[in-house]
C-alpha cells in the first residue's frame, strides 16, 4: 500500500479530476479518497498593537471577578 498526497481544485461544476503519476503499471487497484478542504482562514495580525495596550489594575482580581459572574 502507498500513500499519495495531491492538492487540486474542483471545476465550476464541482467535478474533481485527478492526474497522479504512480509506480503501478496496468495494475488493478482499490483507491480510497479522503477529502479535506484546504481553505485557510486568515488570522488577524496583532503586531501593529503590541506594546500599545495598557492595563491598569490587578489582572488576577479581574479574572476572579469575571469567574464570579458565572456562579
CHARMM-style PDB file with segment names, atoms N, HN, CA, C and O in Angstrom:
ATOM      1  N   UNK     1       0.844  -1.158   0.000  1.00  0.00      PROA
ATOM      2  CA  UNK     1       0.000   0.000   0.000  1.00  0.00      PROA
ATOM      3  C   UNK     1       0.901   1.237   0.000  1.00  0.00      PROA
ATOM      4  O   UNK     1       1.927   1.273   0.680  1.00  0.00      PROA
ATOM      5  N   UNK     2       0.504   2.235  -0.764  1.00  0.00      PROA
ATOM      6  HN  UNK     2      -0.329   2.206  -1.316  1.00  0.00      PROA
ATOM      7  CA  UNK     2       1.229   3.502  -0.823  1.00  0.00      PROA
ATOM      8  C   UNK     2       0.267   4.635  -0.526  1.00  0.00      PROA
ATOM      9  O   UNK     2      -0.938   4.513  -0.748  1.00  0.00      PROA
ATOM     10  N   UNK     3       0.794   5.723  -0.031  1.00  0.00      PROA
ATOM     11  HN  UNK     3       1.773   5.822   0.148  1.00  0.00      PROA
ATOM     12  CA  UNK     3       0.001   6.913   0.241  1.00  0.00      PROA
ATOM     13  C   UNK     3       0.493   8.029  -0.648  1.00  0.00      PROA
ATOM     14  O   UNK     3       1.697   8.260  -0.758  1.00  0.00      PROA
ATOM     15  N   UNK     4      -0.429   8.720  -1.280  1.00  0.00      PROA
ATOM     16  HN  UNK     4      -1.407   8.532  -1.190  1.00  0.00      PROA
ATOM     17  CA  UNK     4      -0.103   9.844  -2.138  1.00  0.00      PROA
ATOM     18  C   UNK     4      -0.838  11.068  -1.622  1.00  0.00      PROA
ATOM     19  O   UNK     4      -1.975  10.966  -1.162  1.00  0.00      PROA
ATOM     20  N   UNK     5      -0.198  12.212  -1.696  1.00  0.00      PROA
ATOM     21  HN  UNK     5       0.726  12.294  -2.069  1.00  0.00      PROA
ATOM     22  CA  UNK     5      -0.858  13.452  -1.322  1.00  0.00      PROA
ATOM     23  C   UNK     5      -0.845  14.354  -2.535  1.00  0.00      PROA
ATOM     24  O   UNK     5       0.192  14.556  -3.167  1.00  0.00      PROA
ATOM     25  N   UNK     6      -1.997  14.888  -2.849  1.00  0.00      PROA
ATOM     26  HN  UNK     6      -2.840  14.724  -2.336  1.00  0.00      PROA
ATOM     27  CA  UNK     6      -2.139  15.723  -4.032  1.00  0.00      PROA
ATOM     28  C   UNK     6      -3.084  16.863  -3.702  1.00  0.00      PROA
ATOM     29  O   UNK     6      -4.191  16.630  -3.216  1.00  0.00      PROA
ATOM     30  N   UNK     7      -2.666  18.088  -3.960  1.00  0.00      PROA
ATOM     31  HN  UNK     7      -1.767  18.278  -4.355  1.00  0.00      PROA
ATOM     32  CA  UNK     7      -3.562  19.221  -3.805  1.00  0.00      PROA
ATOM     33  C   UNK     7      -4.090  19.578  -5.177  1.00  0.00      PROA
ATOM     34  O   UNK     7      -3.320  19.735  -6.124  1.00  0.00      PROA
ATOM     35  N   UNK     8      -5.396  19.706  -5.284  1.00  0.00      PROA
ATOM     36  HN  UNK     8      -6.021  19.579  -4.514  1.00  0.00      PROA
ATOM     37  CA  UNK     8      -6.029  20.000  -6.559  1.00  0.00      PROA
ATOM     38  C   UNK     8      -7.252  20.855  -6.309  1.00  0.00      PROA
ATOM     39  O   UNK     8      -7.535  21.221  -5.168  1.00  0.00      PROA
ATOM     40  N   UNK     9      -7.968  21.173  -7.349  1.00  0.00      PROA
ATOM     41  HN  UNK     9      -7.739  20.876  -8.276  1.00  0.00      PROA
ATOM     42  CA  UNK     9      -9.149  22.016  -7.212  1.00  0.00      PROA
ATOM     43  C   UNK     9     -10.252  21.466  -8.083  1.00  0.00      PROA
ATOM     44  O   UNK     9      -9.995  20.929  -9.160  1.00  0.00      PROA
ATOM     45  N   UNK    10     -11.476  21.598  -7.622  1.00  0.00      PROA
ATOM     46  HN  UNK    10     -11.685  22.035  -6.747  1.00  0.00      PROA
ATOM     47  CA  UNK    10     -12.619  21.163  -8.414  1.00  0.00      PROA
ATOM     48  C   UNK    10     -12.941  22.219  -9.463  1.00  0.00      PROA
ATOM     49  O   UNK    10     -12.542  23.377  -9.340  1.00  0.00      PROA
ATOM     50  N   UNK    11     -13.669  21.802 -10.498  1.00  0.00      PROA
ATOM     51  HN  UNK    11     -13.993  20.861 -10.597  1.00  0.00      PROA
ATOM     52  CA  UNK    11     -14.076  22.769 -11.512  1.00  0.00      PROA
ATOM     53  C   UNK    11     -15.359  23.476 -11.063  1.00  0.00      PROA
ATOM     54  O   UNK    11     -15.845  23.240  -9.957  1.00  0.00      PROA
ATOM     55  N   UNK    12     -15.900  24.335 -11.915  1.00  0.00      PROA
ATOM     56  HN  UNK    12     -15.505  24.527 -12.813  1.00  0.00      PROA
ATOM     57  CA  UNK    12     -17.076  25.134 -11.564  1.00  0.00      PROA
ATOM     58  C   UNK    12     -18.311  24.275 -11.270  1.00  0.00      PROA
ATOM     59  O   UNK    12     -19.231  24.731 -10.591  1.00  0.00      PROA
ATOM     60  N   UNK    13     -18.338  23.047 -11.772  1.00  0.00      PROA
ATOM     61  HN  UNK    13     -17.591  22.676 -12.323  1.00  0.00      PROA
ATOM     62  CA  UNK    13     -19.469  22.147 -11.526  1.00  0.00      PROA
ATOM     63  C   UNK    13     -19.249  21.232 -10.331  1.00  0.00      PROA
ATOM     64  O   UNK    13     -20.112  20.413 -10.016  1.00  0.00      PROA
ATOM     65  N   UNK    14     -18.112  21.358  -9.662  1.00  0.00      PROA
ATOM     66  HN  UNK    14     -17.411  22.024  -9.918  1.00  0.00      PROA
ATOM     67  CA  UNK    14     -17.822  20.518  -8.510  1.00  0.00      PROA
ATOM     68  C   UNK    14     -17.149  19.208  -8.866  1.00  0.00      PROA
ATOM     69  O   UNK    14     -17.008  18.339  -8.005  1.00  0.00      PROA
ATOM     70  N   UNK    15     -16.728  19.041 -10.111  1.00  0.00      PROA
ATOM     71  HN  UNK    15     -16.842  19.747 -10.811  1.00  0.00      PROA
ATOM     72  CA  UNK    15     -16.055  17.810 -10.536  1.00  0.00      PROA
ATOM     73  C   UNK    15     -14.585  17.841 -10.139  1.00  0.00      PROA
ATOM     74  O   UNK    15     -13.915  18.867 -10.250  1.00  0.00      PROA
ATOM     75  N   UNK    16     -14.109  16.713  -9.683  1.00  0.00      PROA
ATOM     76  HN  UNK    16     -14.654  15.879  -9.593  1.00  0.00      PROA
ATOM     77  CA  UNK    16     -12.708  16.586  -9.286  1.00  0.00      PROA
ATOM     78  C   UNK    16     -12.010  15.645 -10.263  1.00  0.00      PROA
ATOM     79  O   UNK    16     -12.450  14.515 -10.475  1.00  0.00      PROA
ATOM     80  N   UNK    17     -10.921  16.123 -10.853  1.00  0.00      PROA
ATOM     81  HN  UNK    17     -10.563  17.041 -10.681  1.00  0.00      PROA
ATOM     82  CA  UNK    17     -10.147  15.311 -11.781  1.00  0.00      PROA
ATOM     83  C   UNK    17      -8.764  15.089 -11.184  1.00  0.00      PROA
ATOM     84  O   UNK    17      -8.110  16.033 -10.739  1.00  0.00      PROA
ATOM     85  N   UNK    18      -8.326  13.840 -11.177  1.00  0.00      PROA
ATOM     86  HN  UNK    18      -8.856  13.073 -11.539  1.00  0.00      PROA
ATOM     87  CA  UNK    18      -7.029  13.504 -10.612  1.00  0.00      PROA
ATOM     88  C   UNK    18      -6.097  13.020 -11.704  1.00  0.00      PROA
ATOM     89  O   UNK    18      -6.468  12.176 -12.520  1.00  0.00      PROA
ATOM     90  N   UNK    19      -4.897  13.550 -11.719  1.00  0.00      PROA
ATOM     91  HN  UNK    19      -4.595  14.236 -11.057  1.00  0.00      PROA
ATOM     92  CA  UNK    19      -3.859  13.105 -12.631  1.00  0.00      PROA
ATOM     93  C   UNK    19      -2.622  12.901 -11.770  1.00  0.00      PROA
ATOM     94  O   UNK    19      -1.900  13.851 -11.468  1.00  0.00      PROA
ATOM     95  N   UNK    20      -2.382  11.654 -11.378  1.00  0.00      PROA
ATOM     96  HN  UNK    20      -2.968  10.882 -11.623  1.00  0.00      PROA
ATOM     97  CA  UNK    20      -1.336  11.360 -10.417  1.00  0.00      PROA
ATOM     98  C   UNK    20      -0.449  10.246 -10.953  1.00  0.00      PROA
ATOM     99  O   UNK    20      -0.932   9.148 -11.230  1.00  0.00      PROA
ATOM    100  N   UNK    21       0.840  10.517 -11.102  1.00  0.00      PROA
ATOM    101  HN  UNK    21       1.232  11.409 -10.877  1.00  0.00      PROA
ATOM    102  CA  UNK    21       1.799   9.518 -11.588  1.00  0.00      PROA
ATOM    103  C   UNK    21       2.110   8.543 -10.467  1.00  0.00      PROA
ATOM    104  O   UNK    21       2.407   8.954  -9.345  1.00  0.00      PROA
ATOM    105  N   UNK    22       2.041   7.249 -10.768  1.00  0.00      PROA
ATOM    106  HN  UNK    22       1.799   6.916 -11.680  1.00  0.00      PROA
ATOM    107  CA  UNK    22       2.348   6.203  -9.791  1.00  0.00      PROA
ATOM    108  C   UNK    22       3.366   5.230 -10.370  1.00  0.00      PROA
ATOM    109  O   UNK    22       3.707   5.296 -11.551  1.00  0.00      PROA
ATOM    110  N   UNK    23       3.842   4.333  -9.525  1.00  0.00      PROA
ATOM    111  HN  UNK    23       3.565   4.280  -8.566  1.00  0.00      PROA
ATOM    112  CA  UNK    23       4.749   3.272  -9.957  1.00  0.00      PROA
ATOM    113  C   UNK    23       3.994   2.057 -10.484  1.00  0.00      PROA
ATOM    114  O   UNK    23       4.604   1.123 -11.006  1.00  0.00      PROA
ATOM    115  N   UNK    24       2.676   2.064 -10.350  1.00  0.00      PROA
ATOM    116  HN  UNK    24       2.180   2.822  -9.926  1.00  0.00      PROA
ATOM    117  CA  UNK    24       1.858   0.915 -10.741  1.00  0.00      PROA
ATOM    118  C   UNK    24       1.550   0.992 -12.236  1.00  0.00      PROA
ATOM    119  O   UNK    24       0.940   1.957 -12.698  1.00  0.00      PROA
ATOM    120  N   UNK    25       1.965  -0.006 -12.979  1.00  0.00      PROA
ATOM    121  HN  UNK    25       2.461  -0.790 -12.604  1.00  0.00      PROA
ATOM    122  CA  UNK    25       1.712  -0.061 -14.424  1.00  0.00      PROA
ATOM    123  C   UNK    25       0.668  -1.131 -14.711  1.00  0.00      PROA
ATOM    124  O   UNK    25       0.868  -2.302 -14.385  1.00  0.00      PROA
ATOM    125  N   UNK    26      -0.431  -0.737 -15.311  1.00  0.00      PROA
ATOM    126  HN  UNK    26      -0.593   0.213 -15.576  1.00  0.00      PROA
ATOM    127  CA  UNK    26      -1.504  -1.655 -15.697  1.00  0.00      PROA
ATOM    128  C   UNK    26      -1.898  -2.589 -14.562  1.00  0.00      PROA
ATOM    129  O   UNK    26      -2.000  -3.800 -14.760  1.00  0.00      PROA
ATOM    130  N   UNK    27      -2.114  -2.043 -13.397  1.00  0.00      PROA
ATOM    131  HN  UNK    27      -2.031  -1.059 -13.237  1.00  0.00      PROA
ATOM    132  CA  UNK    27      -2.493  -2.836 -12.221  1.00  0.00      PROA
ATOM    133  C   UNK    27      -3.922  -2.494 -11.829  1.00  0.00      PROA
ATOM    134  O   UNK    27      -4.360  -1.349 -11.939  1.00  0.00      PROA
ATOM    135  N   UNK    28      -4.631  -3.505 -11.372  1.00  0.00      PROA
ATOM    136  HN  UNK    28      -4.275  -4.435 -11.282  1.00  0.00      PROA
ATOM    137  CA  UNK    28      -5.954  -3.293 -10.812  1.00  0.00      PROA
ATOM    138  C   UNK    28      -5.747  -2.889  -9.356  1.00  0.00      PROA
ATOM    139  O   UNK    28      -4.965  -3.519  -8.645  1.00  0.00      PROA
ATOM    140  N   UNK    29      -6.440  -1.848  -8.908  1.00  0.00      PROA
ATOM    141  HN  UNK    29      -7.076  -1.336  -9.486  1.00  0.00      PROA
ATOM    142  CA  UNK    29      -6.226  -1.393  -7.545  1.00  0.00      PROA
ATOM    143  C   UNK    29      -7.499  -0.795  -6.975  1.00  0.00      PROA
ATOM    144  O   UNK    29      -8.431  -0.448  -7.700  1.00  0.00      PROA
ATOM    145  N   UNK    30      -7.508  -0.688  -5.683  1.00  0.00      PROA
ATOM    146  HN  UNK    30      -6.750  -0.970  -5.095  1.00  0.00      PROA
ATOM    147  CA  UNK    30      -8.592  -0.038  -4.967  1.00  0.00      PROA
ATOM    148  C   UNK    30      -8.063   1.318  -4.502  1.00  0.00      PROA
ATOM    149  O   UNK    30      -6.956   1.407  -3.971  1.00  0.00      PROA
ATOM    150  N   UNK    31      -8.846   2.361  -4.699  1.00  0.00      PROA
ATOM    151  HN  UNK    31      -9.745   2.290  -5.130  1.00  0.00      PROA
ATOM    152  CA  UNK    31      -8.418   3.713  -4.360  1.00  0.00      PROA
ATOM    153  C   UNK    31      -9.362   4.282  -3.311  1.00  0.00      PROA
ATOM    154  O   UNK    31     -10.583   4.220  -3.456  1.00  0.00      PROA
ATOM    155  N   UNK    32      -8.792   4.827  -2.274  1.00  0.00      PROA
ATOM    156  HN  UNK    32      -7.800   4.878  -2.156  1.00  0.00      PROA
ATOM    157  CA  UNK    32      -9.551   5.484  -1.208  1.00  0.00      PROA
ATOM    158  C   UNK    32      -9.231   6.968  -1.266  1.00  0.00      PROA
ATOM    159  O   UNK    32      -8.063   7.355  -1.260  1.00  0.00      PROA
ATOM    160  N   UNK    33     -10.265   7.800  -1.322  1.00  0.00      PROA
ATOM    161  HN  UNK    33     -11.215   7.486  -1.327  1.00  0.00      PROA
ATOM    162  CA  UNK    33     -10.056   9.241  -1.388  1.00  0.00      PROA
ATOM    163  C   UNK    33     -10.610   9.875  -0.125  1.00  0.00      PROA
ATOM    164  O   UNK    33     -11.770   9.667   0.231  1.00  0.00      PROA
ATOM    165  N   UNK    34      -9.770  10.649   0.550  1.00  0.00      PROA
ATOM    166  HN  UNK    34      -8.828  10.818   0.262  1.00  0.00      PROA
ATOM    167  CA  UNK    34     -10.186  11.408   1.716  1.00  0.00      PROA
ATOM    168  C   UNK    34     -10.102  12.877   1.334  1.00  0.00      PROA
ATOM    169  O   UNK    34      -9.050  13.358   0.913  1.00  0.00      PROA
ATOM    170  N   UNK    35     -11.208  13.582   1.481  1.00  0.00      PROA
ATOM    171  HN  UNK    35     -12.063  13.192   1.823  1.00  0.00      PROA
ATOM    172  CA  UNK    35     -11.255  14.982   1.073  1.00  0.00      PROA
ATOM    173  C   UNK    35     -11.214  15.882   2.298  1.00  0.00      PROA
ATOM    174  O   UNK    35     -11.995  15.716   3.235  1.00  0.00      PROA
ATOM    175  N   UNK    36     -10.295  16.834   2.278  1.00  0.00      PROA
ATOM    176  HN  UNK    36      -9.660  16.969   1.517  1.00  0.00      PROA
ATOM    177  CA  UNK    36     -10.194  17.829   3.338  1.00  0.00      PROA
ATOM    178  C   UNK    36     -10.046  19.181   2.674  1.00  0.00      PROA
ATOM    179  O   UNK    36      -9.123  19.398   1.889  1.00  0.00      PROA
ATOM    180  N   UNK    37     -10.957  20.093   2.990  1.00  0.00      PROA
ATOM    181  HN  UNK    37     -11.707  19.917   3.628  1.00  0.00      PROA
ATOM    182  CA  UNK    37     -10.872  21.427   2.401  1.00  0.00      PROA
ATOM    183  C   UNK    37      -9.623  22.124   2.917  1.00  0.00      PROA
ATOM    184  O   UNK    37      -9.293  22.023   4.099  1.00  0.00      PROA
ATOM    185  N   UNK    38      -8.930  22.829   2.034  1.00  0.00      PROA
ATOM    186  HN  UNK    38      -9.198  22.911   1.074  1.00  0.00      PROA
ATOM    187  CA  UNK    38      -7.674  23.453   2.421  1.00  0.00      PROA
ATOM    188  C   UNK    38      -7.761  24.966   2.484  1.00  0.00      PROA
ATOM    189  O   UNK    38      -6.734  25.638   2.573  1.00  0.00      PROA
ATOM    190  N   UNK    39      -8.985  25.525   2.440  1.00  0.00      PROA
ATOM    191  HN  UNK    39      -9.820  24.979   2.368  1.00  0.00      PROA
ATOM    192  CA  UNK    39      -9.101  26.971   2.559  1.00  0.00      PROA
ATOM    193  C   UNK    39      -8.584  27.390   3.917  1.00  0.00      PROA
ATOM    194  O   UNK    39      -9.002  26.859   4.946  1.00  0.00      PROA
ATOM    195  N   UNK    40      -7.697  28.319   3.911  1.00  0.00      PROA
ATOM    196  HN  UNK    40      -7.358  28.750   3.075  1.00  0.00      PROA
ATOM    197  CA  UNK    40      -7.111  28.786   5.155  1.00  0.00      PROA
ATOM    198  C   UNK    40      -7.774  30.092   5.547  1.00  0.00      PROA
ATOM    199  O   UNK    40      -7.897  31.011   4.738  1.00  0.00      PROA
ATOM    200  N   UNK    41      -8.195  30.160   6.789  1.00  0.00      PROA
ATOM    201  HN  UNK    41      -8.095  29.413   7.447  1.00  0.00      PROA
ATOM    202  CA  UNK    41      -8.760  31.398   7.276  1.00  0.00      PROA
ATOM    203  C   UNK    41      -7.617  32.298   7.712  1.00  0.00      PROA
ATOM    204  O   UNK    41      -6.697  31.869   8.408  1.00  0.00      PROA
ATOM    205  N   UNK    42      -7.688  33.523   7.301  1.00  0.00      PROA
ATOM    206  HN  UNK    42      -8.435  33.872   6.735  1.00  0.00      PROA
ATOM    207  CA  UNK    42      -6.631  34.443   7.690  1.00  0.00      PROA
ATOM    208  C   UNK    42      -6.879  34.918   9.115  1.00  0.00      PROA
ATOM    209  O   UNK    42      -7.995  35.302   9.468  1.00  0.00      PROA
ATOM    210  N   UNK    43      -5.857  34.890   9.909  1.00  0.00      PROA
ATOM    211  HN  UNK    43      -4.950  34.579   9.623  1.00  0.00      PROA
ATOM    212  CA  UNK    43      -5.947  35.349  11.282  1.00  0.00      PROA
ATOM    213  C   UNK    43      -5.463  36.794  11.335  1.00  0.00      PROA
ATOM    214  O   UNK    43      -4.587  37.199  10.571  1.00  0.00      PROA
ATOM    215  N   UNK    44      -6.040  37.549  12.238  1.00  0.00      PROA
ATOM    216  HN  UNK    44      -6.751  37.219  12.858  1.00  0.00      PROA
ATOM    217  CA  UNK    44      -5.654  38.951  12.365  1.00  0.00      PROA
ATOM    218  C   UNK    44      -4.222  39.052  12.875  1.00  0.00      PROA
ATOM    219  O   UNK    44      -3.816  38.304  13.764  1.00  0.00      PROA
ATOM    220  N   UNK    45      -3.489  39.951  12.323  1.00  0.00      PROA
ATOM    221  HN  UNK    45      -3.820  40.558  11.600  1.00  0.00      PROA
ATOM    222  CA  UNK    45      -2.112  40.183  12.724  1.00  0.00      PROA
ATOM    223  C   UNK    45      -2.093  41.307  13.764  1.00  0.00      PROA
ATOM    224  O   UNK    45      -2.405  42.456  13.449  1.00  0.00      PROA
ATOM    225  N   UNK    46      -1.727  40.970  15.000  1.00  0.00      PROA
ATOM    226  HN  UNK    46      -1.475  40.037  15.256  1.00  0.00      PROA
ATOM    227  CA  UNK    46      -1.745  41.933  16.090  1.00  0.00      PROA
ATOM    228  C   UNK    46      -0.408  42.662  16.271  1.00  0.00      PROA
ATOM    229  O   UNK    46      -0.248  43.389  17.251  1.00  0.00      PROA
ATOM    230  N   UNK    47       0.527  42.497  15.383  1.00  0.00      PROA
ATOM    231  HN  UNK    47       0.397  41.907  14.586  1.00  0.00      PROA
ATOM    232  CA  UNK    47       1.849  43.094  15.575  1.00  0.00      PROA
ATOM    233  C   UNK    47       1.806  44.619  15.596  1.00  0.00      PROA
ATOM    234  O   UNK    47       2.698  45.247  16.167  1.00  0.00      PROA
ATOM    235  N   UNK    48       0.794  45.227  14.988  1.00  0.00      PROA
ATOM    236  HN  UNK    48       0.070  44.718  14.524  1.00  0.00      PROA
ATOM    237  CA  UNK    48       0.732  46.688  14.969  1.00  0.00      PROA
ATOM    238  C   UNK    48       0.265  47.277  16.297  1.00  0.00      PROA
ATOM    239  O   UNK    48       0.357  48.490  16.487  1.00  0.00      PROA
ATOM    240  N   UNK    49      -0.237  46.449  17.226  1.00  0.00      PROA
ATOM    241  HN  UNK    49      -0.311  45.464  17.072  1.00  0.00      PROA
ATOM    242  CA  UNK    49      -0.678  46.985  18.518  1.00  0.00      PROA
ATOM    243  C   UNK    49       0.137  46.457  19.691  1.00  0.00      PROA
ATOM    244  O   UNK    49      -0.177  46.755  20.843  1.00  0.00      PROA
ATOM    245  N   UNK    50       1.169  45.686  19.416  1.00  0.00      PROA
ATOM    246  HN  UNK    50       1.424  45.444  18.480  1.00  0.00      PROA
ATOM    247  CA  UNK    50       1.997  45.153  20.501  1.00  0.00      PROA
ATOM    248  C   UNK    50       2.660  46.301  21.251  1.00  0.00      PROA
ATOM    249  O   UNK    50       3.277  47.182  20.653  1.00  0.00      PROA
ATOM    250  N   UNK    51       2.521  46.272  22.557  1.00  0.00      PROA
ATOM    251  HN  UNK    51       2.019  45.556  23.043  1.00  0.00      PROA
ATOM    252  CA  UNK    51       3.133  47.291  23.394  1.00  0.00      PROA
ATOM    253  C   UNK    51       2.330  48.575  23.489  1.00  0.00      PROA
ATOM    254  O   UNK    51       2.753  49.506  24.174  1.00  0.00      PROA
ATOM    255  N   UNK    52       1.193  48.655  22.828  1.00  0.00      PROA
ATOM    256  HN  UNK    52       0.850  47.898  22.271  1.00  0.00      PROA
ATOM    257  CA  UNK    52       0.396  49.879  22.846  1.00  0.00      PROA
ATOM    258  C   UNK    52      -0.783  49.800  23.813  1.00  0.00      PROA
ATOM    259  O   UNK    52      -1.348  50.829  24.184  1.00  0.00      PROA
ATOM    260  N   UNK    53      -1.153  48.605  24.217  1.00  0.00      PROA
ATOM    261  HN  UNK    53      -0.694  47.770  23.915  1.00  0.00      PROA
ATOM    262  CA  UNK    53      -2.260  48.463  25.148  1.00  0.00      PROA
ATOM    263  C   UNK    53      -1.729  48.527  26.570  1.00  0.00      PROA
ATOM    264  O   UNK    53      -0.707  47.924  26.897  1.00  0.00      PROA
ATOM    265  N   UNK    54      -2.432  49.258  27.396  1.00  0.00      PROA
ATOM    266  HN  UNK    54      -3.262  49.748  27.130  1.00  0.00      PROA
ATOM    267  CA  UNK    54      -2.014  49.371  28.789  1.00  0.00      PROA
ATOM    268  C   UNK    54      -3.099  48.776  29.674  1.00  0.00      PROA
ATOM    269  O   UNK    54      -4.286  48.913  29.379  1.00  0.00      PROA
ATOM    270  N   UNK    55      -2.701  48.120  30.750  1.00  0.00      PROA
ATOM    271  HN  UNK    55      -1.736  48.009  30.989  1.00  0.00      PROA
ATOM    272  CA  UNK    55      -3.630  47.526  31.690  1.00  0.00      PROA
ATOM    273  C   UNK    55      -3.444  48.195  33.038  1.00  0.00      PROA
ATOM    274  O   UNK    55      -2.355  48.181  33.611  1.00  0.00      PROA
ATOM    275  N   UNK    56      -4.513  48.775  33.530  1.00  0.00      PROA
ATOM    276  HN  UNK    56      -5.398  48.787  33.064  1.00  0.00      PROA
ATOM    277  CA  UNK    56      -4.498  49.378  34.856  1.00  0.00      PROA
ATOM    278  C   UNK    56      -5.349  48.507  35.766  1.00  0.00      PROA
ATOM    279  O   UNK    56      -6.538  48.312  35.515  1.00  0.00      PROA
ATOM    280  N   UNK    57      -4.755  47.998  36.793  1.00  0.00      PROA
ATOM    281  HN  UNK    57      -3.789  48.157  36.997  1.00  0.00      PROA
ATOM    282  CA  UNK    57      -5.497  47.161  37.726  1.00  0.00      PROA
ATOM    283  C   UNK    57      -4.802  45.844  37.936  1.00  0.00      PROA
ATOM    284  O   UNK    57      -3.739  45.579  37.374  1.00  0.00      PROA
ATOM    285  N   UNK    58      -5.422  45.022  38.756  1.00  0.00      PROA
ATOM    286  HN  UNK    58      -6.285  45.237  39.213  1.00  0.00      PROA
ATOM    287  CA  UNK    58      -4.871  43.718  39.099  1.00  0.00      PROA
ATOM    288  C   UNK    58      -5.499  42.653  38.194  1.00  0.00      PROA
ATOM    289  O   UNK    58      -6.697  42.395  38.307  1.00  0.00      PROA
ATOM    290  N   UNK    59      -4.732  42.033  37.310  1.00  0.00      PROA
ATOM    291  HN  UNK    59      -3.758  42.243  37.218  1.00  0.00      PROA
ATOM    292  CA  UNK    59      -5.290  41.041  36.386  1.00  0.00      PROA
ATOM    293  C   UNK    59      -5.951  39.866  37.107  1.00  0.00      PROA
ATOM    294  O   UNK    59      -6.990  39.378  36.664  1.00  0.00      PROA
ATOM    295  N   UNK    60      -5.360  39.407  38.211  1.00  0.00      PROA
ATOM    296  HN  UNK    60      -4.515  39.804  38.571  1.00  0.00      PROA
ATOM    297  CA  UNK    60      -5.925  38.277  38.937  1.00  0.00      PROA
ATOM    298  C   UNK    60      -7.278  38.638  39.542  1.00  0.00      PROA
ATOM    299  O   UNK    60      -8.207  37.830  39.519  1.00  0.00      PROA
ATOM    300  N   UNK    61      -7.389  39.841  40.079  1.00  0.00      PROA
ATOM    301  HN  UNK    61      -6.635  40.497  40.098  1.00  0.00      PROA
ATOM    302  CA  UNK    61      -8.660  40.286  40.651  1.00  0.00      PROA
ATOM    303  C   UNK    61      -9.735  40.381  39.570  1.00  0.00      PROA
ATOM    304  O   UNK    61     -10.881  40.001  39.807  1.00  0.00      PROA
ATOM    305  N   UNK    62      -9.384  40.877  38.404  1.00  0.00      PROA
ATOM    306  HN  UNK    62      -8.453  41.187  38.212  1.00  0.00      PROA
ATOM    307  CA  UNK    62     -10.340  40.970  37.294  1.00  0.00      PROA
ATOM    308  C   UNK    62     -10.793  39.589  36.839  1.00  0.00      PROA
ATOM    309  O   UNK    62     -11.969  39.379  36.543  1.00  0.00      PROA
ATOM    310  N   UNK    63      -9.848  38.644  36.785  1.00  0.00      PROA
ATOM    311  HN  UNK    63      -8.893  38.815  37.025  1.00  0.00      PROA
ATOM    312  CA  UNK    63     -10.187  37.278  36.389  1.00  0.00      PROA
ATOM    313  C   UNK    63     -11.166  36.671  37.391  1.00  0.00      PROA
ATOM    314  O   UNK    63     -12.150  36.045  36.996  1.00  0.00      PROA
ATOM    315  N   UNK    64     -10.904  36.853  38.674  1.00  0.00      PROA
ATOM    316  HN  UNK    64     -10.105  37.361  38.995  1.00  0.00      PROA
ATOM    317  CA  UNK    64     -11.805  36.323  39.704  1.00  0.00      PROA
ATOM    318  C   UNK    64     -13.179  36.960  39.610  1.00  0.00      PROA
ATOM    319  O   UNK    64     -14.192  36.289  39.807  1.00  0.00      PROA
ATOM    320  N   UNK    65     -13.218  38.254  39.309  1.00  0.00      PROA
ATOM    321  HN  UNK    65     -12.395  38.799  39.149  1.00  0.00      PROA
ATOM    322  CA  UNK    65     -14.493  38.965  39.161  1.00  0.00      PROA
ATOM    323  C   UNK    65     -15.295  38.378  38.019  1.00  0.00      PROA
ATOM    324  O   UNK    65     -16.500  38.162  38.152  1.00  0.00      PROA
ATOM    325  N   UNK    66     -14.641  38.118  36.898  1.00  0.00      PROA
ATOM    326  HN  UNK    66     -13.663  38.294  36.790  1.00  0.00      PROA
ATOM    327  CA  UNK    66     -15.337  37.552  35.731  1.00  0.00      PROA
ATOM    328  C   UNK    66     -15.827  36.138  36.040  1.00  0.00      PROA
ATOM    329  O   UNK    66     -16.948  35.782  35.677  1.00  0.00      PROA
ATOM    330  N   UNK    67     -15.012  35.338  36.696  1.00  0.00      PROA
ATOM    331  HN  UNK    67     -14.101  35.626  36.990  1.00  0.00      PROA
ATOM    332  CA  UNK    67     -15.424  33.976  37.038  1.00  0.00      PROA
ATOM    333  C   UNK    67     -16.585  33.974  38.027  1.00  0.00      PROA
ATOM    334  O   UNK    67     -17.436  33.086  37.990  1.00  0.00      PROA
ATOM    335  N   UNK    68     -16.618  34.971  38.912  1.00  0.00      PROA
ATOM    336  HN  UNK    68     -15.926  35.693  38.942  1.00  0.00      PROA
ATOM    337  CA  UNK    68     -17.699  35.050  39.895  1.00  0.00      PROA
ATOM    338  C   UNK    68     -19.032  35.303  39.201  1.00  0.00      PROA
ATOM    339  O   UNK    68     -20.083  34.932  39.724  1.00  0.00      PROA
ATOM    340  N   UNK    69     -19.001  35.935  38.023  1.00  0.00      PROA
ATOM    341  HN  UNK    69     -18.147  36.237  37.598  1.00  0.00      PROA
ATOM    342  CA  UNK    69     -20.233  36.177  37.273  1.00  0.00      PROA
ATOM    343  C   UNK    69     -20.877  34.887  36.815  1.00  0.00      PROA
ATOM    344  O   UNK    69     -22.086  34.859  36.587  1.00  0.00      PROA
ATOM    345  N   UNK    70     -20.115  33.820  36.671  1.00  0.00      PROA
ATOM    346  HN  UNK    70     -19.133  33.843  36.856  1.00  0.00      PROA
ATOM    347  CA  UNK    70     -20.632  32.530  36.220  1.00  0.00      PROA
ATOM    348  C   UNK    70     -21.376  31.785  37.313  1.00  0.00      PROA
ATOM    349  O   UNK    70     -22.187  30.906  37.025  1.00  0.00      PROA
ATOM    350  N   UNK    71     -21.108  32.128  38.561  1.00  0.00      PROA
ATOM    351  HN  UNK    71     -20.449  32.843  38.795  1.00  0.00      PROA
ATOM    352  CA  UNK    71     -21.728  31.405  39.680  1.00  0.00      PROA
ATOM    353  C   UNK    71     -23.138  31.859  39.922  1.00  0.00      PROA
ATOM    354  OT1 UNK    71     -23.803  31.353  40.826  1.00  0.00      PROA
TER     355      UNK     71
END
